[in-house]
XYZ file of C-alpha atoms in Angstrom:
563
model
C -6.878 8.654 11.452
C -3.937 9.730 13.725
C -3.051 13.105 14.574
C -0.161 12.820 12.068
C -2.741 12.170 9.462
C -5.385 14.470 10.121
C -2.610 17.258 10.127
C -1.561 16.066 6.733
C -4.979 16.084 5.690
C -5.600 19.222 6.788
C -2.253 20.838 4.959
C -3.363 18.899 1.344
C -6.282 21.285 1.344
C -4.405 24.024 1.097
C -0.817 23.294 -0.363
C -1.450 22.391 -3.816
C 1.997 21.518 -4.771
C 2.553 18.705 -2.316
C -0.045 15.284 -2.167
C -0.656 14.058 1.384
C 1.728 11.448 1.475
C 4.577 13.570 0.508
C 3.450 15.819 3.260
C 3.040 13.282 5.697
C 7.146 12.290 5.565
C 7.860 16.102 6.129
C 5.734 16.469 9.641
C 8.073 16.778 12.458
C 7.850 16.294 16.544
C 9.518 19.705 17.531
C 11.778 18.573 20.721
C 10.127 21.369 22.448
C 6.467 21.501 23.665
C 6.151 24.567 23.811
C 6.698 24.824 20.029
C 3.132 22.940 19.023
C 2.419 19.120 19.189
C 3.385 18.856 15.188
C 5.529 21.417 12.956
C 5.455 21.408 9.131
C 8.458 22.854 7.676
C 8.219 24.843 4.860
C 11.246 25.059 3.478
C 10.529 22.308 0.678
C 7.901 24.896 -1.077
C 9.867 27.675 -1.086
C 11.470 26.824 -4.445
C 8.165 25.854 -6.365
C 6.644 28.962 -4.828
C 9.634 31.088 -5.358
C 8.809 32.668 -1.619
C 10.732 32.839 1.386
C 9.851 29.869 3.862
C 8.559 32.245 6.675
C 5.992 34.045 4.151
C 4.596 30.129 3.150
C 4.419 29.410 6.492
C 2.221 32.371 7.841
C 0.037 32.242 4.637
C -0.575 28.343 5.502
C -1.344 28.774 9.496
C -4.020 31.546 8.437
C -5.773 29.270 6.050
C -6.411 26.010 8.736
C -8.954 26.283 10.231
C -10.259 22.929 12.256
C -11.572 22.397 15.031
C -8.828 19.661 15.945
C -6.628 22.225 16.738
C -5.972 24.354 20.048
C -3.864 26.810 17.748
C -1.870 27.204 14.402
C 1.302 29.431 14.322
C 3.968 30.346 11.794
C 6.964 30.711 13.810
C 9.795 31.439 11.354
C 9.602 28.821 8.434
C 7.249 26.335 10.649
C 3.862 25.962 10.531
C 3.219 24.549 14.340
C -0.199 22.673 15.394
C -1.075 22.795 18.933
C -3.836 19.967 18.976
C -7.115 19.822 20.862
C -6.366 17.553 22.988
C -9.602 17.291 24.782
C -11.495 16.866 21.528
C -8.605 14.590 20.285
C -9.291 11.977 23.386
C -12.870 12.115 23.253
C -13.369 10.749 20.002
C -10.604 8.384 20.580
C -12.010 6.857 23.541
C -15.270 7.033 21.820
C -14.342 5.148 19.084
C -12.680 2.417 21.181
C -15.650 2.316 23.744
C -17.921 1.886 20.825
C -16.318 -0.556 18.425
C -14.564 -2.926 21.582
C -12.423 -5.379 19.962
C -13.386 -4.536 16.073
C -11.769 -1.338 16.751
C -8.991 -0.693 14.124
C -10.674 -3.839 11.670
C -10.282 -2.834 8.473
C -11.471 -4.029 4.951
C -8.113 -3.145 2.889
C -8.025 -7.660 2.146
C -11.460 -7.995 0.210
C -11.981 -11.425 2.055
C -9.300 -12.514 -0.549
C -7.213 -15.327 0.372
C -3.753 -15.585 1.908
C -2.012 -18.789 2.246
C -0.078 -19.344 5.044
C 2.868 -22.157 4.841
C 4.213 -22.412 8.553
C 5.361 -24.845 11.288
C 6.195 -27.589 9.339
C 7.500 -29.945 11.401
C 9.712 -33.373 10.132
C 7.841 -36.816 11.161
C 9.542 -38.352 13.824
C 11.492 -35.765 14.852
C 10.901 -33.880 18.214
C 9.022 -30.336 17.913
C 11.848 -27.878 19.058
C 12.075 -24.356 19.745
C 13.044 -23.896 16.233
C 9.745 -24.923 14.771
C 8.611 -22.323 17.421
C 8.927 -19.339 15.582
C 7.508 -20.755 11.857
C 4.927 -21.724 13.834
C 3.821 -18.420 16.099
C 4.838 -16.155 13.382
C 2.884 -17.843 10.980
C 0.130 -17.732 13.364
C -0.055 -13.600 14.014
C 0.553 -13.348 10.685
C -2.671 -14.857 10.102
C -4.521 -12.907 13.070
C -3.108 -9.609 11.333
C -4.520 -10.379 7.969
C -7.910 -10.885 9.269
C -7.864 -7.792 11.207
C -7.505 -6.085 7.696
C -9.928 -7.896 5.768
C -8.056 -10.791 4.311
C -9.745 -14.532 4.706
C -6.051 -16.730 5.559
C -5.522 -20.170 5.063
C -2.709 -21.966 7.203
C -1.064 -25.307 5.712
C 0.941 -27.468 7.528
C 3.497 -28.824 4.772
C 4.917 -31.349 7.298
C 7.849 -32.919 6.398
C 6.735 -36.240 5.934
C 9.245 -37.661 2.716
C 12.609 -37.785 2.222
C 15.957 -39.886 2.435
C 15.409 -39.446 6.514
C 13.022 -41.875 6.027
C 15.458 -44.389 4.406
C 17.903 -43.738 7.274
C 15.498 -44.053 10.070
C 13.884 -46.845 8.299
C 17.487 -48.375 8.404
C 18.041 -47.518 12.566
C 14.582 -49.234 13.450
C 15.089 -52.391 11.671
C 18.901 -52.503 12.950
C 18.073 -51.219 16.942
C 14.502 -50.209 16.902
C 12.271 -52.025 19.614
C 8.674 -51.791 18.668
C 7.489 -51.477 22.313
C 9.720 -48.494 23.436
C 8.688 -46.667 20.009
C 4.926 -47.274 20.940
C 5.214 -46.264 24.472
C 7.654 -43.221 24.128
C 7.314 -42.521 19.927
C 9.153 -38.898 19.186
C 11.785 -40.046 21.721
C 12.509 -42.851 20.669
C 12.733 -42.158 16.885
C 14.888 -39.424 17.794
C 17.592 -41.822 19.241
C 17.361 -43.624 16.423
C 17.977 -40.820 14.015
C 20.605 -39.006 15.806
C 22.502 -43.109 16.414
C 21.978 -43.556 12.871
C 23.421 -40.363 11.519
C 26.868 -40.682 14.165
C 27.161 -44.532 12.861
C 27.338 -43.350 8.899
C 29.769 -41.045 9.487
C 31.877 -43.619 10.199
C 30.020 -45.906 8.088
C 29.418 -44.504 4.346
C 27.338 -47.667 3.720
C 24.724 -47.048 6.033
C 24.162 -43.808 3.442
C 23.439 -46.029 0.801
C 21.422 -48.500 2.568
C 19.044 -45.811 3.333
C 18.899 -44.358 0.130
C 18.102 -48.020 -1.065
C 15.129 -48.055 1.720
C 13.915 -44.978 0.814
C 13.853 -46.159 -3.041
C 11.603 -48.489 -1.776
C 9.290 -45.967 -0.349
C 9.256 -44.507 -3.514
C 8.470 -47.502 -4.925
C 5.143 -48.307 -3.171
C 7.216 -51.589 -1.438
C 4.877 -52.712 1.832
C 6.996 -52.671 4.140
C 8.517 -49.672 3.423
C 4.984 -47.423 3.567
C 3.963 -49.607 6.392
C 6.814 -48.192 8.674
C 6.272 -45.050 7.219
C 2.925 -44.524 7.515
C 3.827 -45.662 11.345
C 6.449 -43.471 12.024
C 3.802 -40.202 10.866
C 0.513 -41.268 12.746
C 2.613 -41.291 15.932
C 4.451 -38.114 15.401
C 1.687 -36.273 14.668
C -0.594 -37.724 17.825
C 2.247 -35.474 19.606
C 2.894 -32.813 17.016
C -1.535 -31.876 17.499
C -1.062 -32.009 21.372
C 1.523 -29.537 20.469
C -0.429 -27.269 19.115
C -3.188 -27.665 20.940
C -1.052 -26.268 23.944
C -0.041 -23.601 21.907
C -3.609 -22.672 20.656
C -2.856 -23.229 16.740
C -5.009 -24.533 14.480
C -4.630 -25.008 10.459
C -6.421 -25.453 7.749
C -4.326 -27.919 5.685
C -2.099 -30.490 6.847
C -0.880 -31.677 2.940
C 2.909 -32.125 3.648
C 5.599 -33.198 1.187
C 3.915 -36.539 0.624
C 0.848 -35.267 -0.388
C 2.742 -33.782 -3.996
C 4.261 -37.039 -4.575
C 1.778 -37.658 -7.737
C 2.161 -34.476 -8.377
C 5.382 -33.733 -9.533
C 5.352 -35.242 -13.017
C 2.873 -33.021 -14.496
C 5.191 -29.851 -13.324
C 8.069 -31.699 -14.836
C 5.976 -32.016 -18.446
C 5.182 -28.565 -17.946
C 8.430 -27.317 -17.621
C 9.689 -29.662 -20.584
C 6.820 -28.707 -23.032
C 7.804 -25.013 -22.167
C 11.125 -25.984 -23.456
C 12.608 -24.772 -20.077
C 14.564 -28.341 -19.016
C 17.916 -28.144 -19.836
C 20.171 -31.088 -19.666
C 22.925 -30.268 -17.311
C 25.491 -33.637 -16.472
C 22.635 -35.801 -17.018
C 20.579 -34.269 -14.551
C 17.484 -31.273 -15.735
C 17.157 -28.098 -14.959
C 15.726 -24.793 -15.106
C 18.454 -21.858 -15.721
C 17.848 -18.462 -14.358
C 20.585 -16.153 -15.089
C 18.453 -13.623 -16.535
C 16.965 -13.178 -12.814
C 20.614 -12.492 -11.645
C 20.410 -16.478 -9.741
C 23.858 -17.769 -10.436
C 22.727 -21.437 -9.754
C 20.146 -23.313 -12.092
C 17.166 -24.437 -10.473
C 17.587 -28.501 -10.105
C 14.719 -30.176 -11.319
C 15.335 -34.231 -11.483
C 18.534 -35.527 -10.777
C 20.332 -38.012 -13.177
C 18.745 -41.143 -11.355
C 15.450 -39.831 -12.191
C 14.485 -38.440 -8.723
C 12.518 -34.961 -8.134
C 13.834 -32.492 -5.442
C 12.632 -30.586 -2.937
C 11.737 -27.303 -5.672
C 9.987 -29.739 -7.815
C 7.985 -30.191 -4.851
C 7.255 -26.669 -3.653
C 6.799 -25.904 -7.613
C 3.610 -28.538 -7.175
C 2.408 -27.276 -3.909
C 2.244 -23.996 -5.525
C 0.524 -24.798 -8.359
C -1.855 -26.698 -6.612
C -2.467 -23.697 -3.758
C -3.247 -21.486 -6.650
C -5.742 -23.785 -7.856
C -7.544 -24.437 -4.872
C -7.310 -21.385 -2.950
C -6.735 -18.380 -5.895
C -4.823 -16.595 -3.370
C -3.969 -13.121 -3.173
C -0.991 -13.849 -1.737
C 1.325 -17.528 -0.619
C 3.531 -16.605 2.120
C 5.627 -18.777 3.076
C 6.882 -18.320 7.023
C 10.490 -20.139 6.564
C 14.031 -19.564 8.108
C 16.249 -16.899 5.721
C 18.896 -19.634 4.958
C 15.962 -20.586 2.129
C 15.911 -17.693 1.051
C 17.818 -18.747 -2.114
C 15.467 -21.442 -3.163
C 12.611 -18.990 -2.358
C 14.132 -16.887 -5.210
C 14.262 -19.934 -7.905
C 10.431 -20.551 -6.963
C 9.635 -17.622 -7.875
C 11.777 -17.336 -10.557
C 11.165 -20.423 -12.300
C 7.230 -19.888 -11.855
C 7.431 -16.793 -14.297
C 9.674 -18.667 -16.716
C 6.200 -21.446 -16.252
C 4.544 -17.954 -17.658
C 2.539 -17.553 -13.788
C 2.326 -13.385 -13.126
C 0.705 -14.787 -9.709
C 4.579 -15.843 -9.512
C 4.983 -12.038 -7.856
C 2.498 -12.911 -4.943
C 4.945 -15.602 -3.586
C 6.583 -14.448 -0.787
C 9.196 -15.700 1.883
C 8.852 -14.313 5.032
C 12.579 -15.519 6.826
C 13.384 -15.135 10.208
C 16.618 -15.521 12.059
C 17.861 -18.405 14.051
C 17.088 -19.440 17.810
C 20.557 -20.315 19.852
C 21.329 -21.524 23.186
C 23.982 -19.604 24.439
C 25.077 -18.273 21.061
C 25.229 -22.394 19.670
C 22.996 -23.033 17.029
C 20.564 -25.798 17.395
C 20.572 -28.756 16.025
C 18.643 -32.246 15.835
C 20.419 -34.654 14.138
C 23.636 -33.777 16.557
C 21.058 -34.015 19.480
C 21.936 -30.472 20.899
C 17.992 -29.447 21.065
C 15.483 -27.249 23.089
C 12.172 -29.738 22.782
C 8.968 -28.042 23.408
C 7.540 -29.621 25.468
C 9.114 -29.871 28.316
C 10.061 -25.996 27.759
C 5.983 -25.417 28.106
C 6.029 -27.356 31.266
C 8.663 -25.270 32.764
C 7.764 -21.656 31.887
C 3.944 -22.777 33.408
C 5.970 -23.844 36.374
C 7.776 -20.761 36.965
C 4.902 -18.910 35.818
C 2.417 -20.668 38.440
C 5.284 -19.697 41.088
C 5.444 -16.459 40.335
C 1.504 -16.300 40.393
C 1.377 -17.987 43.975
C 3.677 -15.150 45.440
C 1.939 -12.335 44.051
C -1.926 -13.461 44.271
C -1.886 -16.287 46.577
C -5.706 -16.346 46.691
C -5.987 -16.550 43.092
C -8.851 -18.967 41.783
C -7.529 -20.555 39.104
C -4.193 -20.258 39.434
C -3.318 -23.382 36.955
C -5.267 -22.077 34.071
C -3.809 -18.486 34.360
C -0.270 -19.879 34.797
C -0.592 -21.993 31.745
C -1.980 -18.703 29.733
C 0.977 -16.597 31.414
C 3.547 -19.646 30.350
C 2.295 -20.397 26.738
C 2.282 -16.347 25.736
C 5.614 -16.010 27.762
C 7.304 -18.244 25.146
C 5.041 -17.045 22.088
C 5.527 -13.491 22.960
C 9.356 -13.241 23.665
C 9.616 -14.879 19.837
C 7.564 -12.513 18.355
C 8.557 -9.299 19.913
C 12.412 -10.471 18.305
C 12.811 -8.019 14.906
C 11.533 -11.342 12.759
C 15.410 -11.384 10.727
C 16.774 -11.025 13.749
C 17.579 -14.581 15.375
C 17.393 -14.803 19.506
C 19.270 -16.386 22.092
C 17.060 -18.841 24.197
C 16.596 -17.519 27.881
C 13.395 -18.959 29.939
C 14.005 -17.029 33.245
C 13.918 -13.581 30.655
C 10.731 -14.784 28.990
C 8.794 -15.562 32.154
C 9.862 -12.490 34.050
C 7.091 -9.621 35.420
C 9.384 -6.938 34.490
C 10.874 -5.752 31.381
C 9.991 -6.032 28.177
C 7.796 -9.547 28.437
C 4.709 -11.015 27.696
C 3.875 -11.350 31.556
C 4.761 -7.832 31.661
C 1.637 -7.135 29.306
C -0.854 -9.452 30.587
C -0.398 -8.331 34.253
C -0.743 -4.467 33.070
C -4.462 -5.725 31.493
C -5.161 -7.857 34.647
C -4.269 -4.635 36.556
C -6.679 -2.620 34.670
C -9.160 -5.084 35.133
C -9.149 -5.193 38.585
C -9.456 -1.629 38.871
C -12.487 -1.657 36.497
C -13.821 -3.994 39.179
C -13.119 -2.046 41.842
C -15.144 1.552 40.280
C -17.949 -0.953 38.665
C -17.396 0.743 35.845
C -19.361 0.789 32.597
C -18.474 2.752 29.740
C -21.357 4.690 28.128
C -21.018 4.896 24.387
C -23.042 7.858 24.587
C -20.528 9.110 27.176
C -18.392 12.284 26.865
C -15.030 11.172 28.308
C -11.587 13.789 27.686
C -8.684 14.541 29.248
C -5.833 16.286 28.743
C -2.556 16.086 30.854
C 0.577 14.654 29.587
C 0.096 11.049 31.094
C -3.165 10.732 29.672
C -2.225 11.796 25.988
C 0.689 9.689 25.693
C -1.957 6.612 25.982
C -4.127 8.519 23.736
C -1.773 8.693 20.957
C -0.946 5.277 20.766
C -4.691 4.212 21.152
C -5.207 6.354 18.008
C -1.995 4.750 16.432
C -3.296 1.362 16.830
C -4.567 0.968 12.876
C -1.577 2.091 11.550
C 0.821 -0.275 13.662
C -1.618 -2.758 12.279
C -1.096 -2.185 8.425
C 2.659 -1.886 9.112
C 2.972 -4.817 10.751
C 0.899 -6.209 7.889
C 2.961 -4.647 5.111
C 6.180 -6.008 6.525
C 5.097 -8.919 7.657
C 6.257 -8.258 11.028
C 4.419 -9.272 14.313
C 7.448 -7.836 16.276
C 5.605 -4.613 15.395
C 2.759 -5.632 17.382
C 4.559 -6.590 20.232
C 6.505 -3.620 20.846
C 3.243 -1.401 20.436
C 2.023 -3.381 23.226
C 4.939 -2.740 25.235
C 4.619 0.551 25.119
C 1.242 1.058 25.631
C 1.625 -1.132 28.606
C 4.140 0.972 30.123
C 2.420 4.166 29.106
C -0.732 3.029 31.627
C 1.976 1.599 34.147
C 3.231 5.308 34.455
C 0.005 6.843 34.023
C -0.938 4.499 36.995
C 1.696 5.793 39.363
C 1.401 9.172 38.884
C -2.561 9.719 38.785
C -5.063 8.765 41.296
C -7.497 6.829 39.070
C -10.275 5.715 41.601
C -9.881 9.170 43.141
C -13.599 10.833 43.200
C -13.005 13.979 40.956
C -14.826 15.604 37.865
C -12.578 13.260 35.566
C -12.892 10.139 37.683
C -15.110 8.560 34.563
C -12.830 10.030 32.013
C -9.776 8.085 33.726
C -11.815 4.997 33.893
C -13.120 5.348 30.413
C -9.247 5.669 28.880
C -7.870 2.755 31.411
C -11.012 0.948 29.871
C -9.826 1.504 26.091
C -6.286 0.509 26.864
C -7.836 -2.855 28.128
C -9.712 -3.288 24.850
C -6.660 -2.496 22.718
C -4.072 -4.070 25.135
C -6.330 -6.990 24.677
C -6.355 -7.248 20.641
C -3.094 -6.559 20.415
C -1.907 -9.693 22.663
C -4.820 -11.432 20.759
C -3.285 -10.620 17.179
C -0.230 -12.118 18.823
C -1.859 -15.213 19.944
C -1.160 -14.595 23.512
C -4.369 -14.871 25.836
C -4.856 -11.808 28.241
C -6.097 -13.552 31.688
C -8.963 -11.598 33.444
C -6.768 -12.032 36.508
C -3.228 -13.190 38.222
């Protein structure tokens, strides 16, 4: 419980007219200090209790009584709390000493299930920096959940079907060179796809030729699947070395394919519901009644399924497998609109589970301010990115620890979480402009910023040989000392709101803070100094470890012992 909630606590026991949570948005910071740590205003009971504000006020500082608190006073219509600092930072360092890295676990999830549908790369198409942030949001979204009790499932619903299978079916057999695809696969089939797409621009017939190939696929023909089946082996050789680098693992890897034999019984569904309209030839779902102008396209007037036939399977299917609590579905926002007609057409099916379908969109990645894009070739590839932020990373490391042991292994955590961590500290709507010299850098706001504050306290836990006693009675309190206190004791809340948004950016920043919080306390206190609070100081740089720790953990972002 943080101080904000133990104060609102306190005030619920003896303000009947207002619950806790309605007390809770009134607390205020007063810009003073020497006006209490928290004020309550009293103002908003003055009308129920047809009293003036100041008599409220002095009737509710005489009633508290805890020990939490250095003093209450009524000054004018405030009630101000002047906490116990002392006491406050005891137990909060207690707590953290105690529980390590299960402090701030909770059990709000039940061990029910959340599905996770993120990364999602296309076969035979490089892994770019804008499969980056599906993929790392995705993945802290999933390290949140199980903080708070939920059990998370993470699918892979690679894009492995699709008319870019006619076309690049099309480029191979026209330019394609077996040997060149084997040696050097995703680059290859890139060239291929991005000749294939300039050539039928000036060539409609290429178009159809491809949609005639990828008929074929449909089909079942040989030599269709054979190329296909090709064309996803090798991708994903690279796309699992990929996230092996990246430290990502899922559960599922069922992409689009995988629903293929699914989609009829959706479409029977849908028809014995009486929900298929015929709309110029083609069927379809309408869903004015949700306020979605556009009808939900179902099977086009050739016969074939789309893409929210698909996701309508995949749903259905997730919900029978998993019973999930929740599907989230980590996807840029321009989906958002088909997002809405999943949902909507799965409560027209009759599904209430419909309302535990959620998109989670984020914004766009540029390179100065142009967006990114494959099939025009204008692309950041992964790989290669990695390479370079361990490089700069590793040169970094070399100038500031040149006796480091394993310098490789720590520039390879401090290059990976770099990337991952300058993502996911973006406001997840908000789209970011690529920058690897910002994202690698010691200072600022950075993941290298973080990890070096952790290695820092590390080495000064080395230093002292210092181990915490749970038993221990650590407190302090100077100014320095309780700013790291307070967020230490904010740490579970940060955690359900970055839950309840959805938002790992929430994480980050808390991380950043507390961070620079010990960087300040750092300079201005002399930690190792022998005094009577020498253990105390040790004990809170200690806790800020643990949590700095978990938090860059929850991020997916290692937190090397050393650099």
């Amino acid at each position: 419980m943080n101080t904000k909630e133990l104060i609102a606590n306190e005030l619920a026991s003896v303000v009947d007219s207002l619950d806790q949570e309605a007390i809770l948005n009134l607390l205020e910071t007063p810009k003073n200090s020497e006006m209490g740590d928290i004020a309550f205003p009293a103002f908003s009971l003055a009308k129920v209790e047809r009293r003036a504000p100041q008599m409220i006020a002095a009737d509710i500082a005489e009633k508290i009584n805890s020990q939490a608190f250095e003093k209450v006073v009524a000054t004018g219509p405030y009630v101000n709390f002047f906490l116990d600092k002392s006491a406050i930072s005891a137990q909060v360092l207690q707590d953290v000493i105690t529980e390590k890295e299960h402090y701030a676990d909770q059990t709000i999830g039940k061990q029910e299930n959340i599905v996770i549908d993120m990364s999602s790369p296309n076969i035979a198409k490089p892994f770019s920096i804008g499969h980056l942030r599906s993929t790392v949001i995705g993945d802290s979204l999933s390290h949140i959940f199980q903080k708070i009790g939920y059990q998370t499932v993470k699918v892979n619903h690679l894009g492995d079907w699709g008319k870019q299978f006619g076309m690049l079916i099309v480029a191979y057999k026209k330019w394609g060179n077996e040997e060149a695809v084997k040696a050097h696969p995703i680059d290859e089939l890139l060239k291929l796809y991005v000749r294939i797409n300039a050539e039928a621009e000036k060539d409609p017939s290429l178009d159809e030729e491809a949609r005639e190939w990828f008929r074929k696929l449909e089909n079942g023909d040989e030599e269709a699947l054979a190329l296909w089946q090709w064309f996803r082996d090798e991708s994903l050789v690279e796309f699992n070395r990929l996230y092996n680098e990246l430290q990502v693992e899922f559960d599922s890897y069922n992409g689009e394919a995988f629903y293929n034999d699914k989609m009829d019984a959706v479409v029977d569904i849908l028809a014995e519901k009486g929900l298929l309209v015929e709309s110029e030839g083609a069927q379809v779902v309408n869903l004015e009644k949700y306020g979605i102008e556009h009808p939900a396209l179902i099977k086009k007037s050739d016969g074939a399924t789309l893409y929210i036939t698909r996701d309508l399977a995949a749903a259905l299917y997730r919900k029978k497998e998993y019973q999930f609590a929740k599907s989230i579905y980590v996807v840029g926002q321009e989906q958002s609109a088909h997002f809405k007609q999943l949902k909507a057409v799965l409560q027209e099916m009759g599904y209430d589970w419909s309302q535990d379908i959620v998109h989670v969109p984020f914004g766009l990645v540029t390179k100065e301010g142009k967006k990114l894009s494959t099939r025009k070739g204008n692309v950041i590839l992964l790989e290669p990115t990695i390479a370079e932020a361990v490089s700069r990373a590793k040169a970094q490391i070399e100038a500031k620890n040149p006796e480091l042991e394993n310098k490789d292994q720590v520039a390879h955590a401090v290059g990976v979480g770099a990337i991952k961590f300058y993502d996911l500290k973006t406001d997840r709507t908000n789209g970011y402009d690529f920058d690897l010299e910002a994202m690698v850098s010691f200072e600022g706001e950075t993941g290298p910023y973080v990890q070096y504050a952790y290695a820092r306290i590390q080495s000064i836990l080395r230093k002292a040989d210092f181990k915490p006693d749970t038993a221990g009675n650590y407190s302090l309190n100077d100014a320095e000392s309780w700013e790291i206190i307070k967020l230490l004791q904010d740490f579970p809340r940060i955690i359900n709101r970055a839950a309840d948004n959805f938002e790992p950016s929430i994480i980050a920043k808390f991380a950043i803070s507390l961070a620079q919080a010990f960087n300040k306390y750092y300079a201005h206190t002399r930690i190792l100094d022998e005094s009577p609070e020498r253990d105390s100081r040790l004990a809170l740089s200690y806790a800020t470890a643990v949590v700095l720790k978990e938090a860059l953990r929850l991020l997916g972002v290692e937190a090397p012992e050393k650099m």
